[in-house]
Amino acid sequence: MKRKYKITRSKPQTPTSSLPDIIFMLLFFFMTAMTLKTKPVDLEQHLPQAEELKKSENKNLTTYIHIGAPKDKLKYGDEPLIQLDGHLASPEDVGPYILKKQARIPEYQIPQMTVALKVDDDAAMGLVCDVQQELRKVNARKIIYVAAPKGKTSDQARRKSL
Amino acid sequence: MHFFICNCGFFHFKDYGTNQTSVIMKIQRVETDREINSGSMADIAFLLLIFFLMTTTIAVDKGLAIMLPPKTDQKPVAPIAGRNLFKVYINSSDRLMAEGEVLANAGELKPMIQTFVLNRGASAELSDNPEKAVVSLKTDRGTSYKAYISALDEIQGAYYEIYGERIGLTAAGYRQLDLKDPEQRALHEKARAGIPMNISIAEPTR
């Protein structure tokens, strides 16, 4: 009698009602801390280092252009290439691509549109200049050369060194 | 709480008669079903969530911002007097030249540009005034992007240092001014007044 009584009462229960909250919290945390990477970049992206960095102002108004030597050298050769939204392109494709992006944002925000150039530091200036000429033609003049802070290597750089 | 009640029940069971025990057991069953009050758990979770929201920074791309010139056919280019133009040239083997002088590294550019911009007509070879002063950066098609960025970084750094000095800040302090805050924006405008950052990115030689 005594023993039975004891067993029935000792039922240690951990409160589980807060588990959904914890899970949601984790979910939100990862949602915010993660940067969405929509398309993989097939180019080398070892960004140069610089000191006088400024933040790009508005992420929604930023268009990325990647330039660098392809990772898959057997398939694409080792000359630097341009990548726009996941597909490789030539300098002539930059203009239409920017116009397409401009069409998607409200007209009054177009002057604030920034083009972020993510260029591998081994790439030659020739291709970068070609892209800049194309950008001037479509009046997308606000550009930012994405760089890593001095002393710190960018994520891509770290990955490359591993 | 749990144990306390258990012990309590056990004690009662031992001391009093069977009649008494059954009454206590009834109470006990009600007591054991109780859990720790978890109503505040959600609040704690939200608190943590907000904490993480505030402290984590989503990777923001940083870089060197410049403004490209408008299309060449739009405006006739006014000639710039030789003394108002500071020429920086990087050749295809990444060697740096400024005003006809070969430089060992890009770090030497900063003081040169600062004396050039803030000359205010003192030396006949340097700029008339900061408004007219233009720094021209020219590359070859074969110049590496790395060399170009390091030179551009120094040129912009020279200007930021001038701006920072005018309002009693360092170059980094100037760069971090929040333009959305009217007070800081006024400071930003004050620093820039009369000294525009005239950096010309020349088209590369073929």
GROMACS .gro file of C-alpha atoms in nm:
model
  368
    1MET     CA    1   0.000   0.000   0.000
    2LYS     CA    2   0.266   0.236   0.104
    3ARG     CA    3   0.491   0.155  -0.193
    4LYS     CA    4   0.219   0.182  -0.451
    5TYR     CA    5   0.125   0.520  -0.321
    6LYS     CA    6   0.477   0.643  -0.355
    7ILE     CA    7   0.513   0.537  -0.719
    8THR     CA    8   0.196   0.698  -0.840
    9ARG     CA    9   0.292   1.030  -0.694
   10SER     CA   10   0.650   1.059  -0.818
   11LYS     CA   11   0.578   1.159  -1.177
   12PRO     CA   12   0.833   1.421  -1.265
   13GLN     CA   13   0.707   1.622  -1.558
   14THR     CA   14   0.900   1.881  -1.746
   15PRO     CA   15   0.677   2.161  -1.862
   16THR     CA   16   0.653   2.132  -2.238
   17SER     CA   17   0.410   2.413  -2.305
   18SER     CA   18   0.695   2.656  -2.368
   19LEU     CA   19   0.865   2.436  -2.625
   20PRO     CA   20   0.679   2.589  -2.920
   21ASP     CA   21   0.793   2.930  -2.805
   22ILE     CA   22   1.152   2.819  -2.787
   23ILE     CA   23   1.128   2.663  -3.129
   24PHE     CA   24   0.975   2.976  -3.272
   25MET     CA   25   1.245   3.182  -3.114
   26LEU     CA   26   1.513   2.970  -3.272
   27LEU     CA   27   1.332   2.987  -3.601
   28PHE     CA   28   1.313   3.363  -3.592
   29PHE     CA   29   1.675   3.385  -3.489
   30PHE     CA   30   1.794   3.182  -3.781
   31MET     CA   31   1.560   3.358  -4.016
   32THR     CA   32   1.711   3.691  -3.930
   33ALA     CA   33   2.072   3.588  -3.894
   34MET     CA   34   2.080   3.410  -4.223
   35THR     CA   35   2.138   3.587  -4.549
   36LEU     CA   36   1.936   3.440  -4.823
   37LYS     CA   37   2.151   3.312  -5.099
   38THR     CA   38   1.928   3.264  -5.393
   39LYS     CA   39   2.168   3.170  -5.666
   40PRO     CA   40   2.511   3.020  -5.623
   41VAL     CA   41   2.798   3.218  -5.767
   42ASP     CA   42   3.009   3.016  -6.006
   43LEU     CA   43   3.294   3.264  -5.999
   44GLU     CA   44   3.590   3.315  -5.771
   45GLN     CA   45   3.493   3.584  -5.523
   46HIS     CA   46   3.802   3.675  -5.329
   47LEU     CA   47   3.711   4.034  -5.248
   48PRO     CA   48   3.980   4.300  -5.211
   49GLN     CA   49   4.045   4.461  -4.876
   50ALA     CA   50   3.990   4.829  -4.813
   51GLU     CA   51   3.969   5.065  -4.520
   52GLU     CA   52   3.730   5.344  -4.614
   53LEU     CA   53   3.420   5.130  -4.637
   54LYS     CA   54   3.064   5.253  -4.642
   55LYS     CA   55   2.753   5.048  -4.596
   56SER     CA   56   2.531   5.002  -4.895
   57GLU     CA   57   2.224   5.203  -4.803
   58ASN     CA   58   1.925   4.999  -4.903
   59LYS     CA   59   1.941   4.633  -4.974
   60ASN     CA   60   1.619   4.628  -5.173
   61LEU     CA   61   1.760   4.885  -5.412
   62THR     CA   62   2.089   4.706  -5.460
   63THR     CA   63   2.166   4.502  -5.768
   64TYR     CA   64   2.462   4.270  -5.765
   65ILE     CA   65   2.703   4.207  -6.046
   66HIS     CA   66   2.968   3.943  -5.988
   67ILE     CA   67   3.292   3.944  -6.179
   68GLY     CA   68   3.570   3.690  -6.148
   69ALA     CA   69   3.742   3.393  -6.296
   70PRO     CA   70   3.515   3.087  -6.311
   71LYS     CA   71   3.554   2.820  -6.048
   72ASP     CA   72   3.508   2.549  -6.304
   73LYS     CA   73   3.817   2.620  -6.513
   74LEU     CA   74   3.776   2.315  -6.735
   75LYS     CA   75   3.430   2.420  -6.841
   76TYR     CA   76   3.460   2.797  -6.872
   77GLY     CA   77   3.834   2.868  -6.901
   78ASP     CA   78   4.027   3.100  -6.671
   79GLU     CA   79   3.938   3.441  -6.812
   80PRO     CA   80   3.717   3.654  -6.582
   81LEU     CA   81   3.346   3.641  -6.654
   82ILE     CA   82   3.036   3.831  -6.544
   83GLN     CA   83   2.753   3.673  -6.354
   84LEU     CA   84   2.409   3.832  -6.331
   85ASP     CA   85   2.153   3.663  -6.110
   86GLY     CA   86   2.293   3.315  -6.143
   87HIS     CA   87   2.377   3.307  -6.510
   88LEU     CA   88   2.694   3.400  -6.689
   89ALA     CA   89   2.672   3.697  -6.918
   90SER     CA   90   2.871   3.929  -7.140
   91PRO     CA   91   2.913   4.305  -7.078
   92GLU     CA   92   2.640   4.381  -7.333
   93ASP     CA   93   2.385   4.199  -7.116
   94VAL     CA   94   2.444   4.432  -6.820
   95GLY     CA   95   2.237   4.719  -6.961
   96PRO     CA   96   1.918   4.519  -7.024
   97TYR     CA   97   1.960   4.346  -6.690
   98ILE     CA   98   1.974   4.679  -6.505
   99LEU     CA   99   1.675   4.811  -6.698
  100LYS     CA  100   1.482   4.500  -6.603
  101LYS     CA  101   1.567   4.561  -6.238
  102GLN     CA  102   1.477   4.929  -6.263
  103ALA     CA  103   1.135   4.840  -6.401
  104ARG     CA  104   1.060   4.649  -6.084
  105ILE     CA  105   1.112   4.934  -5.839
  106PRO     CA  106   0.907   5.254  -5.800
  107GLU     CA  107   1.021   5.528  -6.033
  108TYR     CA  108   1.107   5.778  -5.763
  109GLN     CA  109   1.352   5.530  -5.612
  110ILE     CA  110   1.543   5.468  -5.933
  111PRO     CA  111   1.803   5.742  -5.864
  112GLN     CA  112   1.881   5.571  -5.533
  113MET     CA  113   1.940   5.237  -5.698
  114THR     CA  114   2.288   5.108  -5.628
  115VAL     CA  115   2.485   4.857  -5.827
  116ALA     CA  116   2.714   4.653  -5.605
  117LEU     CA  117   3.013   4.521  -5.792
  118LYS     CA  118   3.153   4.209  -5.635
  119VAL     CA  119   3.478   4.165  -5.815
  120ASP     CA  120   3.748   3.910  -5.753
  121ASP     CA  121   4.073   4.087  -5.676
  122ASP     CA  122   4.262   3.902  -5.947
  123ALA     CA  123   4.025   4.018  -6.217
  124ALA     CA  124   4.158   4.272  -6.467
  125MET     CA  125   4.018   4.624  -6.482
  126GLY     CA  126   3.927   4.589  -6.849
  127LEU     CA  127   3.614   4.390  -6.781
  128VAL     CA  128   3.519   4.608  -6.483
  129CYS     CA  129   3.547   4.917  -6.704
  130ASP     CA  130   3.335   4.757  -6.974
  131VAL     CA  131   3.065   4.694  -6.717
  132GLN     CA  132   3.093   5.052  -6.592
  133GLN     CA  133   3.049   5.186  -6.946
  134GLU     CA  134   2.733   4.979  -6.980
  135LEU     CA  135   2.607   5.111  -6.646
  136ARG     CA  136   2.664   5.468  -6.761
  137LYS     CA  137   2.460   5.401  -7.073
  138VAL     CA  138   2.154   5.301  -6.868
  139ASN     CA  139   2.219   5.582  -6.617
  140ALA     CA  140   2.281   5.351  -6.323
  141ARG     CA  141   2.563   5.563  -6.192
  142LYS     CA  142   2.561   5.489  -5.823
  143ILE     CA  143   2.798   5.202  -5.770
  144ILE     CA  144   2.971   5.043  -5.479
  145TYR     CA  145   3.279   4.824  -5.498
  146VAL     CA  146   3.213   4.562  -5.235
  147ALA     CA  147   3.524   4.499  -5.027
  148ALA     CA  148   3.623   4.329  -4.705
  149PRO     CA  149   3.745   4.534  -4.409
  150LYS     CA  150   4.121   4.540  -4.370
  151GLY     CA  151   4.262   4.270  -4.146
  152LYS     CA  152   3.955   4.057  -4.185
  153THR     CA  153   3.908   3.828  -4.475
  154SER     CA  154   3.569   3.800  -4.632
  155ASP     CA  155   3.365   3.480  -4.601
  156GLN     CA  156   3.454   3.389  -4.951
  157ALA     CA  157   3.820   3.451  -4.885
  158ARG     CA  158   3.810   3.231  -4.580
  159ARG     CA  159   3.640   2.958  -4.773
  160LYS     CA  160   3.899   2.982  -5.043
  161SER     CA  161   4.187   2.947  -4.801
  162LEU     CA  162   4.039   2.639  -4.634
  163MET     CA  163   0.691   2.179  -0.424
  164HIS     CA  164   0.633   1.831  -0.550
  165PHE     CA  165   0.851   1.665  -0.299
  166PHE     CA  166   0.736   1.881  -0.024
  167ILE     CA  167   0.380   1.773  -0.083
  168CYS     CA  168   0.487   1.410  -0.113
  169ASN     CA  169   0.668   1.413   0.212
  170CYS     CA  170   0.385   1.588   0.369
  171GLY     CA  171   0.140   1.326   0.247
  172PHE     CA  172   0.363   1.046   0.359
  173PHE     CA  173   0.386   1.198   0.700
  174HIS     CA  174   0.017   1.234   0.731
  175PHE     CA  175  -0.038   0.881   0.617
  176LYS     CA  176   0.186   0.751   0.885
  177ASP     CA  177   0.048   0.956   1.168
  178TYR     CA  178  -0.321   0.952   1.129
  179GLY     CA  179  -0.573   0.676   1.082
  180THR     CA  180  -0.691   0.529   0.750
  181ASN     CA  181  -0.991   0.752   0.744
  182GLN     CA  182  -0.774   1.060   0.757
  183THR     CA  183  -0.537   0.930   0.490
  184SER     CA  184  -0.799   0.890   0.222
  185VAL     CA  185  -0.892   1.253   0.261
  186ILE     CA  186  -0.530   1.358   0.230
  187MET     CA  187  -0.477   1.135  -0.073
  188LYS     CA  188  -0.757   1.312  -0.254
  189ILE     CA  189  -0.588   1.643  -0.196
  190GLN     CA  190  -0.257   1.494  -0.304
  191ARG     CA  191  -0.387   1.385  -0.644
  192VAL     CA  192  -0.500   1.738  -0.718
  193GLU     CA  193  -0.162   1.870  -0.610
  194THR     CA  194   0.046   1.631  -0.828
  195ASP     CA  195  -0.132   1.735  -1.148
  196ARG     CA  196  -0.003   2.085  -1.101
  197GLU     CA  197   0.290   2.195  -1.318
  198ILE     CA  198   0.526   2.482  -1.294
  199ASN     CA  199   0.349   2.790  -1.411
  200SER     CA  200   0.463   2.815  -1.771
  201GLY     CA  201   0.260   3.114  -1.871
  202SER     CA  202   0.560   3.340  -1.848
  203MET     CA  203   0.772   3.114  -2.066
  204ALA     CA  204   0.642   3.279  -2.378
  205ASP     CA  205   0.741   3.617  -2.241
  206ILE     CA  206   1.090   3.494  -2.169
  207ALA     CA  207   1.112   3.351  -2.518
  208PHE     CA  208   1.000   3.678  -2.669
  209LEU     CA  209   1.249   3.867  -2.459
  210LEU     CA  210   1.528   3.647  -2.589
  211LEU     CA  211   1.398   3.677  -2.942
  212ILE     CA  212   1.402   4.055  -2.921
  213PHE     CA  213   1.749   4.045  -2.772
  214PHE     CA  214   1.880   3.841  -3.062
  215LEU     CA  215   1.696   4.057  -3.310
  216MET     CA  216   1.870   4.362  -3.173
  217THR     CA  217   2.217   4.216  -3.146
  218THR     CA  218   2.257   4.009  -3.460
  219THR     CA  219   2.359   4.204  -3.762
  220ILE     CA  220   2.253   4.072  -4.092
  221ALA     CA  221   2.556   4.068  -4.316
  222VAL     CA  222   2.551   4.406  -4.485
  223ASP     CA  223   2.781   4.454  -4.776
  224LYS     CA  224   3.031   4.729  -4.728
  225GLY     CA  225   3.238   4.883  -4.994
  226LEU     CA  226   3.376   5.189  -5.166
  227ALA     CA  227   3.095   5.402  -5.304
  228ILE     CA  228   3.153   5.613  -5.611
  229MET     CA  229   2.936   5.789  -5.864
  230LEU     CA  230   3.002   5.723  -6.229
  231PRO     CA  231   3.002   6.020  -6.467
  232PRO     CA  232   2.697   6.064  -6.686
  233LYS     CA  233   2.698   5.948  -7.047
  234THR     CA  234   2.977   6.113  -7.241
  235ASP     CA  235   2.754   6.255  -7.514
  236GLN     CA  236   2.540   6.447  -7.266
  237LYS     CA  237   2.778   6.717  -7.151
  238PRO     CA  238   3.084   6.861  -7.317
  239VAL     CA  239   3.378   6.807  -7.089
  240ALA     CA  240   3.531   7.133  -6.970
  241PRO     CA  241   3.907   7.129  -6.973
  242ILE     CA  242   4.071   7.116  -6.632
  243ALA     CA  243   4.381   7.322  -6.572
  244GLY     CA  244   4.690   7.109  -6.519
  245ARG     CA  245   4.748   7.233  -6.167
  246ASN     CA  246   4.396   7.136  -6.061
  247LEU     CA  247   4.432   6.781  -6.179
  248PHE     CA  248   4.609   6.520  -5.969
  249LYS     CA  249   4.684   6.228  -6.193
  250VAL     CA  250   4.714   5.878  -6.054
  251TYR     CA  251   4.799   5.608  -6.300
  252ILE     CA  252   4.834   5.234  -6.248
  253ASN     CA  253   4.986   5.034  -6.528
  254SER     CA  254   4.917   4.676  -6.626
  255SER     CA  255   5.188   4.541  -6.395
  256ASP     CA  256   5.022   4.723  -6.103
  257ARG     CA  257   5.295   4.989  -6.071
  258LEU     CA  258   5.166   5.316  -5.934
  259MET     CA  259   5.247   5.663  -6.059
  260ALA     CA  260   5.120   5.991  -5.919
  261GLU     CA  261   5.194   6.327  -6.084
  262GLY     CA  262   5.479   6.173  -6.281
  263GLU     CA  263   5.636   6.022  -5.972
  264VAL     CA  264   5.663   5.646  -5.928
  265LEU     CA  265   5.535   5.537  -5.589
  266ALA     CA  266   5.633   5.223  -5.403
  267ASN     CA  267   5.294   5.173  -5.240
  268ALA     CA  268   4.950   5.326  -5.237
  269GLY     CA  269   4.994   5.454  -4.881
  270GLU     CA  270   5.208   5.741  -5.010
  271LEU     CA  271   4.907   5.879  -5.200
  272LYS     CA  272   4.718   6.002  -4.896
  273PRO     CA  273   4.948   6.287  -4.781
  274MET     CA  274   5.014   6.388  -5.142
  275ILE     CA  275   4.644   6.425  -5.214
  276GLN     CA  276   4.579   6.612  -4.892
  277THR     CA  277   4.843   6.874  -4.966
  278PHE     CA  278   4.716   6.893  -5.324
  279VAL     CA  279   4.352   6.950  -5.225
  280LEU     CA  280   4.420   7.192  -4.938
  281ASN     CA  281   4.678   7.396  -5.128
  282ARG     CA  282   4.441   7.690  -5.188
  283GLY     CA  283   4.672   7.850  -5.441
  284ALA     CA  284   4.980   7.849  -5.219
  285SER     CA  285   5.197   7.642  -5.448
  286ALA     CA  286   5.179   7.711  -5.821
  287GLU     CA  287   5.189   7.342  -5.903
  288LEU     CA  288   4.903   7.235  -5.679
  289SER     CA  289   4.532   7.314  -5.686
  290ASP     CA  290   4.377   7.664  -5.691
  291ASN     CA  291   4.112   7.569  -5.440
  292PRO     CA  292   3.952   7.248  -5.310
  293GLU     CA  293   3.643   7.294  -5.524
  294LYS     CA  294   3.842   7.289  -5.845
  295ALA     CA  295   4.074   7.007  -5.739
  296VAL     CA  296   4.016   6.682  -5.922
  297VAL     CA  297   4.188   6.352  -5.854
  298SER     CA  298   4.200   6.140  -6.164
  299LEU     CA  299   4.252   5.767  -6.135
  300LYS     CA  300   4.350   5.594  -6.452
  301THR     CA  301   4.418   5.228  -6.508
  302ASP     CA  302   4.512   4.996  -6.787
  303ARG     CA  303   4.284   4.720  -6.902
  304GLY     CA  304   4.531   4.475  -6.755
  305THR     CA  305   4.557   4.641  -6.414
  306SER     CA  306   4.441   4.413  -6.138
  307TYR     CA  307   4.125   4.508  -5.951
  308LYS     CA  308   4.314   4.474  -5.624
  309ALA     CA  309   4.559   4.752  -5.715
  310TYR     CA  310   4.275   4.972  -5.835
  311ILE     CA  311   4.080   4.930  -5.511
  312SER     CA  312   4.382   4.996  -5.292
  313ALA     CA  313   4.451   5.323  -5.478
  314LEU     CA  314   4.084   5.427  -5.468
  315ASP     CA  315   4.076   5.342  -5.099
  316GLU     CA  316   4.369   5.576  -5.031
  317ILE     CA  317   4.219   5.857  -5.238
  318GLN     CA  318   3.884   5.834  -5.061
  319GLY     CA  319   4.064   5.799  -4.729
  320ALA     CA  320   4.251   6.125  -4.794
  321TYR     CA  321   3.921   6.305  -4.842
  322TYR     CA  322   3.753   6.141  -4.543
  323GLU     CA  323   4.044   6.247  -4.326
  324ILE     CA  324   4.006   6.607  -4.441
  325TYR     CA  325   3.632   6.594  -4.373
  326GLY     CA  326   3.680   6.434  -4.035
  327GLU     CA  327   3.939   6.691  -3.929
  328ARG     CA  328   3.705   6.981  -4.008
  329ILE     CA  329   3.445   6.858  -3.761
  330GLY     CA  330   3.684   6.713  -3.507
  331LEU     CA  331   3.639   6.347  -3.593
  332THR     CA  332   3.858   6.075  -3.733
  333ALA     CA  333   3.806   5.947  -4.086
  334ALA     CA  334   3.627   5.643  -3.945
  335GLY     CA  335   3.409   5.863  -3.723
  336TYR     CA  336   3.313   6.070  -4.023
  337ARG     CA  337   3.220   5.767  -4.228
  338GLN     CA  338   2.997   5.635  -3.953
  339LEU     CA  339   2.782   5.948  -3.935
  340ASP     CA  340   2.418   5.853  -3.960
  341LEU     CA  341   2.263   6.055  -4.239
  342LYS     CA  342   1.912   5.983  -4.117
  343ASP     CA  343   1.979   6.181  -3.801
  344PRO     CA  344   1.937   6.553  -3.886
  345GLU     CA  345   2.204   6.660  -3.639
  346GLN     CA  346   2.463   6.423  -3.780
  347ARG     CA  347   2.357   6.506  -4.132
  348ALA     CA  348   2.423   6.875  -4.065
  349LEU     CA  349   2.769   6.782  -3.939
  350HIS     CA  350   2.822   6.573  -4.251
  351GLU     CA  351   2.720   6.863  -4.475
  352LYS     CA  352   2.941   7.102  -4.279
  353ALA     CA  353   3.243   6.879  -4.329
  354ARG     CA  354   3.186   6.853  -4.702
  355ALA     CA  355   3.104   7.217  -4.766
  356GLY     CA  356   3.344   7.363  -5.019
  357ILE     CA  357   3.546   7.044  -5.059
  358PRO     CA  358   3.368   6.812  -5.298
  359MET     CA  359   3.512   6.469  -5.346
  360ASN     CA  360   3.608   6.503  -5.710
  361ILE     CA  361   3.738   6.164  -5.808
  362SER     CA  362   3.748   6.098  -6.176
  363ILE     CA  363   3.769   5.742  -6.294
  364ALA     CA  364   3.929   5.775  -6.633
  365GLU     CA  365   3.859   5.529  -6.907
  366PRO     CA  366   4.144   5.281  -6.937
  367THR     CA  367   4.400   5.292  -7.208
  368ARG     CA  368   4.347   5.037  -7.480
   0.00000   0.00000   0.00000
